[in-house]
Coordinates of C-alpha atoms in Angstrom, one line a residue:
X1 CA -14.1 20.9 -4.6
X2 CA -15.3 17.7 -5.9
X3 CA -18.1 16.0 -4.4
X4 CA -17.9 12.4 -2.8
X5 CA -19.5 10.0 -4.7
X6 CA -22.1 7.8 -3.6
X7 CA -20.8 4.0 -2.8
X8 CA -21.9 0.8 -1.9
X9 CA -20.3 -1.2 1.0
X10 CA -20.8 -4.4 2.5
X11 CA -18.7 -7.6 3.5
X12 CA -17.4 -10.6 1.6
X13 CA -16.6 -13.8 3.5
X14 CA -12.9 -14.7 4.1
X15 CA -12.1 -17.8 6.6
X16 CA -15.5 -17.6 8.5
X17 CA -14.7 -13.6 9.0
X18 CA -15.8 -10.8 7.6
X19 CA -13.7 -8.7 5.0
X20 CA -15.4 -4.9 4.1
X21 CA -15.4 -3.5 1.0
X22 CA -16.5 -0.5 -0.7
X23 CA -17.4 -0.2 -4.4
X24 CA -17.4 3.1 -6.4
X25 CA -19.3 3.6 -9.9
X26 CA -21.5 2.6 -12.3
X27 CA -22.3 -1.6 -11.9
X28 CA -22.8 -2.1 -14.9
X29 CA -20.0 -0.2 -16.2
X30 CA -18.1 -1.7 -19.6
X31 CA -14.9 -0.2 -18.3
X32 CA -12.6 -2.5 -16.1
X33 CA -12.5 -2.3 -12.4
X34 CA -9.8 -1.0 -10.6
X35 CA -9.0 -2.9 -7.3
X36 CA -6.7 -0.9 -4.7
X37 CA -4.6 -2.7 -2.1
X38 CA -3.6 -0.8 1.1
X39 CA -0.4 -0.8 2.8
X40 CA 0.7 -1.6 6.2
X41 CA 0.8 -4.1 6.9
X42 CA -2.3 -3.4 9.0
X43 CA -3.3 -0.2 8.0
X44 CA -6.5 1.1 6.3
X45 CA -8.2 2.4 2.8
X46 CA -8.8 5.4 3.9
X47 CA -5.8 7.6 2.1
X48 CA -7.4 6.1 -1.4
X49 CA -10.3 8.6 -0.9
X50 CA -8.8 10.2 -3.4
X51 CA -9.4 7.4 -6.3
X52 CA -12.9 7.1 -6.0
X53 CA -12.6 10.2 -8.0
X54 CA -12.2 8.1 -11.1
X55 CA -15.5 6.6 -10.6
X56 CA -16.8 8.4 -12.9
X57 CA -14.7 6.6 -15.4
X58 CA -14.5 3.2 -13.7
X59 CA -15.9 1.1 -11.0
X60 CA -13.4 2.0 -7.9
X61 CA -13.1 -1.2 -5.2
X62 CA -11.4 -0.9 -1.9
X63 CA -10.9 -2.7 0.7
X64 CA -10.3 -3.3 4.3
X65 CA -8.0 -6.1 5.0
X66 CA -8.3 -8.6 7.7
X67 CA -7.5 -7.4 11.4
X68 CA -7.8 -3.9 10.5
X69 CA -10.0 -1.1 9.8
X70 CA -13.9 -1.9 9.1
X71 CA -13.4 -5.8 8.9
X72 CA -12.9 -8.5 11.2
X73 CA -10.0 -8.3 13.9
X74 CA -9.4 -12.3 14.5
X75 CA -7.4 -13.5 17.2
X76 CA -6.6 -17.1 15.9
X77 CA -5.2 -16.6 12.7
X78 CA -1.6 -16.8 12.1
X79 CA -0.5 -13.5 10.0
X80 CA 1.4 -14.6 7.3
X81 CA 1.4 -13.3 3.4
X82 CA -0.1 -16.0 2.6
X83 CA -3.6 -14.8 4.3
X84 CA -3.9 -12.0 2.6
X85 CA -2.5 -13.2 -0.9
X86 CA -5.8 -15.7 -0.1
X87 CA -7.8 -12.7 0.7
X88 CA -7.2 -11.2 -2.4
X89 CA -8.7 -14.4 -4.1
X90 CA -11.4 -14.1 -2.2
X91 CA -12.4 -10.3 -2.5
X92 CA -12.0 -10.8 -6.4
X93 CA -14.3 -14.0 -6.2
X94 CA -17.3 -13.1 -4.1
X95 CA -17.3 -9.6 -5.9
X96 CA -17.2 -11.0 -9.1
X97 CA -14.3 -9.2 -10.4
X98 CA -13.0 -11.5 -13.2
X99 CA -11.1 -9.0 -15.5
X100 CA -9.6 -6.0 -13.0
X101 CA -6.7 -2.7 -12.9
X102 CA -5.0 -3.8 -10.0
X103 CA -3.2 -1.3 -7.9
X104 CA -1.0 -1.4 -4.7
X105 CA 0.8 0.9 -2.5
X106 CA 3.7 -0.4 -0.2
X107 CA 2.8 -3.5 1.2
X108 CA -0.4 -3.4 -0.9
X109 CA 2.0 -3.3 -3.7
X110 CA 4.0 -6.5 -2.3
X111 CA 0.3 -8.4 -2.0
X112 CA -0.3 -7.1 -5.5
X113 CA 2.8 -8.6 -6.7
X114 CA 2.0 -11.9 -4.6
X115 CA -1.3 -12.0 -6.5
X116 CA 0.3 -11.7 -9.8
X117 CA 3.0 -14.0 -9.2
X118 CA 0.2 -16.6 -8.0
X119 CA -0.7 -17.3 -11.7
X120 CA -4.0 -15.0 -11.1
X121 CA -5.1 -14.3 -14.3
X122 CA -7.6 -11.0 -15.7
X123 CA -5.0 -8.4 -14.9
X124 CA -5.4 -6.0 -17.3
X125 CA -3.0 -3.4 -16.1
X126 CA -0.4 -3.3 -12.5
X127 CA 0.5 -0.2 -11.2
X128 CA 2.7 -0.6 -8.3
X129 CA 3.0 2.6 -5.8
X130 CA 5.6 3.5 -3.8
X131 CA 6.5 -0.5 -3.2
X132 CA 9.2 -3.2 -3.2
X133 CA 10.6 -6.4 -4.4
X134 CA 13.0 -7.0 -1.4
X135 CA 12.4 -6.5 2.4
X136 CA 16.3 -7.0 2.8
X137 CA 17.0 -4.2 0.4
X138 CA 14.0 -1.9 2.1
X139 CA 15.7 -2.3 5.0
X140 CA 19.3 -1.1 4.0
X141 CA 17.2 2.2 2.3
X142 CA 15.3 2.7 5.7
X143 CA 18.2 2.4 7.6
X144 CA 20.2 4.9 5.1
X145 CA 17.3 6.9 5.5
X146 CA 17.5 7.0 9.0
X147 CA 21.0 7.8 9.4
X148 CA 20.2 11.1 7.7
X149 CA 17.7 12.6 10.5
X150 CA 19.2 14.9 12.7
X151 CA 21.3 13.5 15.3
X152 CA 19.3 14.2 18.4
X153 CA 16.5 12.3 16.4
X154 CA 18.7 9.1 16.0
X155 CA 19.8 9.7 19.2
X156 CA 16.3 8.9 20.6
X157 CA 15.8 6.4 17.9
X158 CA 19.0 4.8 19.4
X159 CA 18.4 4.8 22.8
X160 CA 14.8 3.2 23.3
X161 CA 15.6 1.1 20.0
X162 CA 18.6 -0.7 22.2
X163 CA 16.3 -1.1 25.2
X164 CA 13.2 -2.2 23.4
X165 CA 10.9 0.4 24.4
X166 CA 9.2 1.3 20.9
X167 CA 5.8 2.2 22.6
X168 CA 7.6 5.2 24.6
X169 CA 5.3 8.2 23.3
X170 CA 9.4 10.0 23.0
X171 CA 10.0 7.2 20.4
X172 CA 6.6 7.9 18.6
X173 CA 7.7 11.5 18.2
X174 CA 11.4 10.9 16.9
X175 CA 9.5 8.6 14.4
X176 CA 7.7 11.4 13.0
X177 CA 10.2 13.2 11.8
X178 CA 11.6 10.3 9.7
X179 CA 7.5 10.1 8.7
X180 CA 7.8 14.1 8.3
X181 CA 10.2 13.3 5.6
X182 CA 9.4 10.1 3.8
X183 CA 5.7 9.3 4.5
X184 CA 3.7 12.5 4.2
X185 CA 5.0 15.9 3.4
X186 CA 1.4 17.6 2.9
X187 CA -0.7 19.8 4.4
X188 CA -1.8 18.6 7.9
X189 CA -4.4 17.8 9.6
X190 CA -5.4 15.3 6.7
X191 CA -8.8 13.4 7.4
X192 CA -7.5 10.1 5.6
X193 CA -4.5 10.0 7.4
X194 CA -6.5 10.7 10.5
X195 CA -9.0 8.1 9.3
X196 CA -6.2 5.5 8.8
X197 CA -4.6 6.1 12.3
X198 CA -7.4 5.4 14.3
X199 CA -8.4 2.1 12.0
X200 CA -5.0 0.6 11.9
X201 CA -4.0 -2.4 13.5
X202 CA -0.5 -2.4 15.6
X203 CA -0.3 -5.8 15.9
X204 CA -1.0 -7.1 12.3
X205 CA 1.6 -4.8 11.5
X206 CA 3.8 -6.2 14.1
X207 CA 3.2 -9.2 13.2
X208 CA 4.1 -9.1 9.6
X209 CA 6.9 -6.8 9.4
X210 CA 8.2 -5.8 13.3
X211 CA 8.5 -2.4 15.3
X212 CA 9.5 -0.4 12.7
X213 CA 10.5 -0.2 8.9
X214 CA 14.2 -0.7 9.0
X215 CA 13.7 -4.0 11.4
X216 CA 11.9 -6.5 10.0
X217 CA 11.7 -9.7 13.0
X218 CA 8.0 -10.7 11.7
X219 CA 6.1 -12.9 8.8
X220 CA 7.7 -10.8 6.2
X221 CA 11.4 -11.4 7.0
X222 CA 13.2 -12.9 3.9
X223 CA 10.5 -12.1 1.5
X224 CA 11.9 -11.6 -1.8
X225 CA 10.8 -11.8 -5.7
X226 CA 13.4 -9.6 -7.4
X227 CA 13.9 -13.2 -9.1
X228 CA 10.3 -13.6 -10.2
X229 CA 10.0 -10.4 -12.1
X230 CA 10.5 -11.7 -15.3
X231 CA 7.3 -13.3 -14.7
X232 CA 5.3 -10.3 -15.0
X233 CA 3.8 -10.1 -18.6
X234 CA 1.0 -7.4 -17.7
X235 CA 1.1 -3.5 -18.5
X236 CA 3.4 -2.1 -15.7
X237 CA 3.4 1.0 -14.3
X238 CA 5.7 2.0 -10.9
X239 CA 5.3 5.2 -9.0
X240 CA 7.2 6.1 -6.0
X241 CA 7.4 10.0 -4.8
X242 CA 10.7 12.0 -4.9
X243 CA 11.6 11.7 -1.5
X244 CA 9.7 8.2 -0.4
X245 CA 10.4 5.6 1.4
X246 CA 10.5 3.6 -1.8
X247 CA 13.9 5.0 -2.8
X248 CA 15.3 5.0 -6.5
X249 CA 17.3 1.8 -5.3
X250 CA 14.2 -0.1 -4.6
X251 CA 13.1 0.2 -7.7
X252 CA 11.0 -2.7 -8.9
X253 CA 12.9 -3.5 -12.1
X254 CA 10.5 -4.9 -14.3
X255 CA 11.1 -5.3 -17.7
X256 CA 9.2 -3.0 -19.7
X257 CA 7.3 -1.2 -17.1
X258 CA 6.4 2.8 -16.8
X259 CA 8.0 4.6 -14.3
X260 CA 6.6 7.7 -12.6
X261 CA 8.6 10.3 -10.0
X262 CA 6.4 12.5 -8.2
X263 CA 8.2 15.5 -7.7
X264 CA 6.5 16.9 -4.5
X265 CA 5.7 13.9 -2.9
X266 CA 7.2 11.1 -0.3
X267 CA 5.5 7.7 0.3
X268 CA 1.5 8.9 -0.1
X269 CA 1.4 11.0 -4.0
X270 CA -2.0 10.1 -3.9
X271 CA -2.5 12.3 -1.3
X272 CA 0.3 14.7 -1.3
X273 CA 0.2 15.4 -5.6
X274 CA -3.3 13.8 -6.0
X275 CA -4.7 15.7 -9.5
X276 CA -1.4 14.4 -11.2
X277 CA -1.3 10.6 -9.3
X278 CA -5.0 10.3 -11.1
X279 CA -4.0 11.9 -14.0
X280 CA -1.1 9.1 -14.4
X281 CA -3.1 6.0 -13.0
X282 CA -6.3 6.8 -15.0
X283 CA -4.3 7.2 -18.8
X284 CA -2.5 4.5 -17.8
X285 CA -5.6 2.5 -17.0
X286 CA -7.2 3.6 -20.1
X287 CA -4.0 2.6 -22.2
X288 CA -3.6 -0.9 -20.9
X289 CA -7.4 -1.6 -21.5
X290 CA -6.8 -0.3 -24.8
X291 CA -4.5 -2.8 -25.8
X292 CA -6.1 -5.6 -23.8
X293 CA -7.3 -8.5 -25.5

């Protein structure tokens, strides 16, 4: 069992609120940060426990974003991408993280996308995880997705779906087995995921992307940069588990860029194959830095 290693945590400043972060590793370490993004919208670091394992190799920085988990939960501020694309700016500014590996996982992979796209520059390598390009063509793959649960499921999926009732605790269950499926298919109970649920925020996530993943009716609808790829000149890497969410379909199609399958895994390989998921970020990581100017 490996040990957790020792970190240090404190708060940048983002709009007058307060942002929590949590830094891995040797400070003065010659080797490039690696910056994580969560996904969610609204949900936590905690399931990239896991990567502070390469610590040892790298300074490790993660984050909470606004609304949710260990920072600030503001009431007057307008979700939008555009917040946490200027959150981003802001963790990599007050934390002095000029030159950084920058990875994301679902939405975190969107933001990390956004960042790129925004002309932010000391990106030595992009690994996007189980993430998309399109929230249009996410949710045709949900939906496919969901058509393939057993019909009792999509029968109770159906029914409260049509009358709006997506806090019934009998729609929370019939969830889980689409979740059983394409989120986690590990060993349970799982402290991050455990960690995550009770520091996730409901109504950032509602906010930004609706009641569930195959409706999006929030700050997300329309979002789209499958025409922006071309931009991307950094090292790529893409990951996405055998059975995720993030189907083959979704794939990010950018030119040049590594693509990973995890076998055994669904939307959270960091957690469900996690001594292979490090093995593939951190030689990637090294490779890019490698060849970095």
């Amino acid at each position: 069992m490996v040990a957790a290693m020792k970190g240090r945590e404190g708060y940048v400043d983002f709009r007058g609120y307060r942002t929590w972060y949590r830094f891995v590793g040797d400070l003065n370490s010659p080797a490039t940060p690696l910056l994580a993004l969560h996904g969610g919208p609204g949900s936590t670091h905690n399931y990239f426990a896991p990567l502070e394992r390469l610590g040892g190799e790298r300074p490790i920085v993660l984050y909470d974003q606004i609304g949710c988990g260990n920072s600030d939960r503001p009431q007057d501020l307008e979700w939008s991408v555009a917040v946490f694309r200027e959150e981003v700016a802001a963790v990599r500014d007050q934390l002095g993280l000029e030159r950084i590996h920058l990875l994301g996982t679902s939405w975190g992979g969107m933001l990390a996308l956004e960042h790129v796209l925004s002309g932010a520059r000391g990106i030595v390598g992009l690994t996007l995880s189980s993430t998309l390009a399109s929230i249009a063509l996410w949710n045709e793959e949900q939906w496919r997705l969901r058509a393939a649960l057993p019909p009792d499921v999509i029968a109770v999926l159906d029914r409260h779906e049509q009358a709006g009732t997506y806090s019934d605790p009998e729609y929370d269950e019939a969830m889980e087995a689409y979740f059983d499926r394409h989120f986690y298919r590990g060993p349970t109970p799982r402290p991050e995921l455990e960690a995550m649920a009770q520091g996730r925020a409901p109504d950032v996530y509602h906010a930004m992307q609706g009641p569930n993943e195959w409706t999006t009716t929030g700050a997300l609808t329309g979002w789209d940069v499958r025409d922006r790829l071309h931009e991307i000149d950094v090292p790529t890497l893409v990951l996405r588990g055998r059975y995720d969410m993030c189907t083959e379909v979704i794939g990010n199609g950018i030119e040049g860029a590594r693509e990973v399958v995890f076998e055994e895994s669904s939307h959270t390989p960091v957690l469900e194959e996690t001594e292979r998921y490090l093995e593939v970020v951190g030689a990637f990581s090294r490779e890019a830095e490698a060849q970095s100017p």
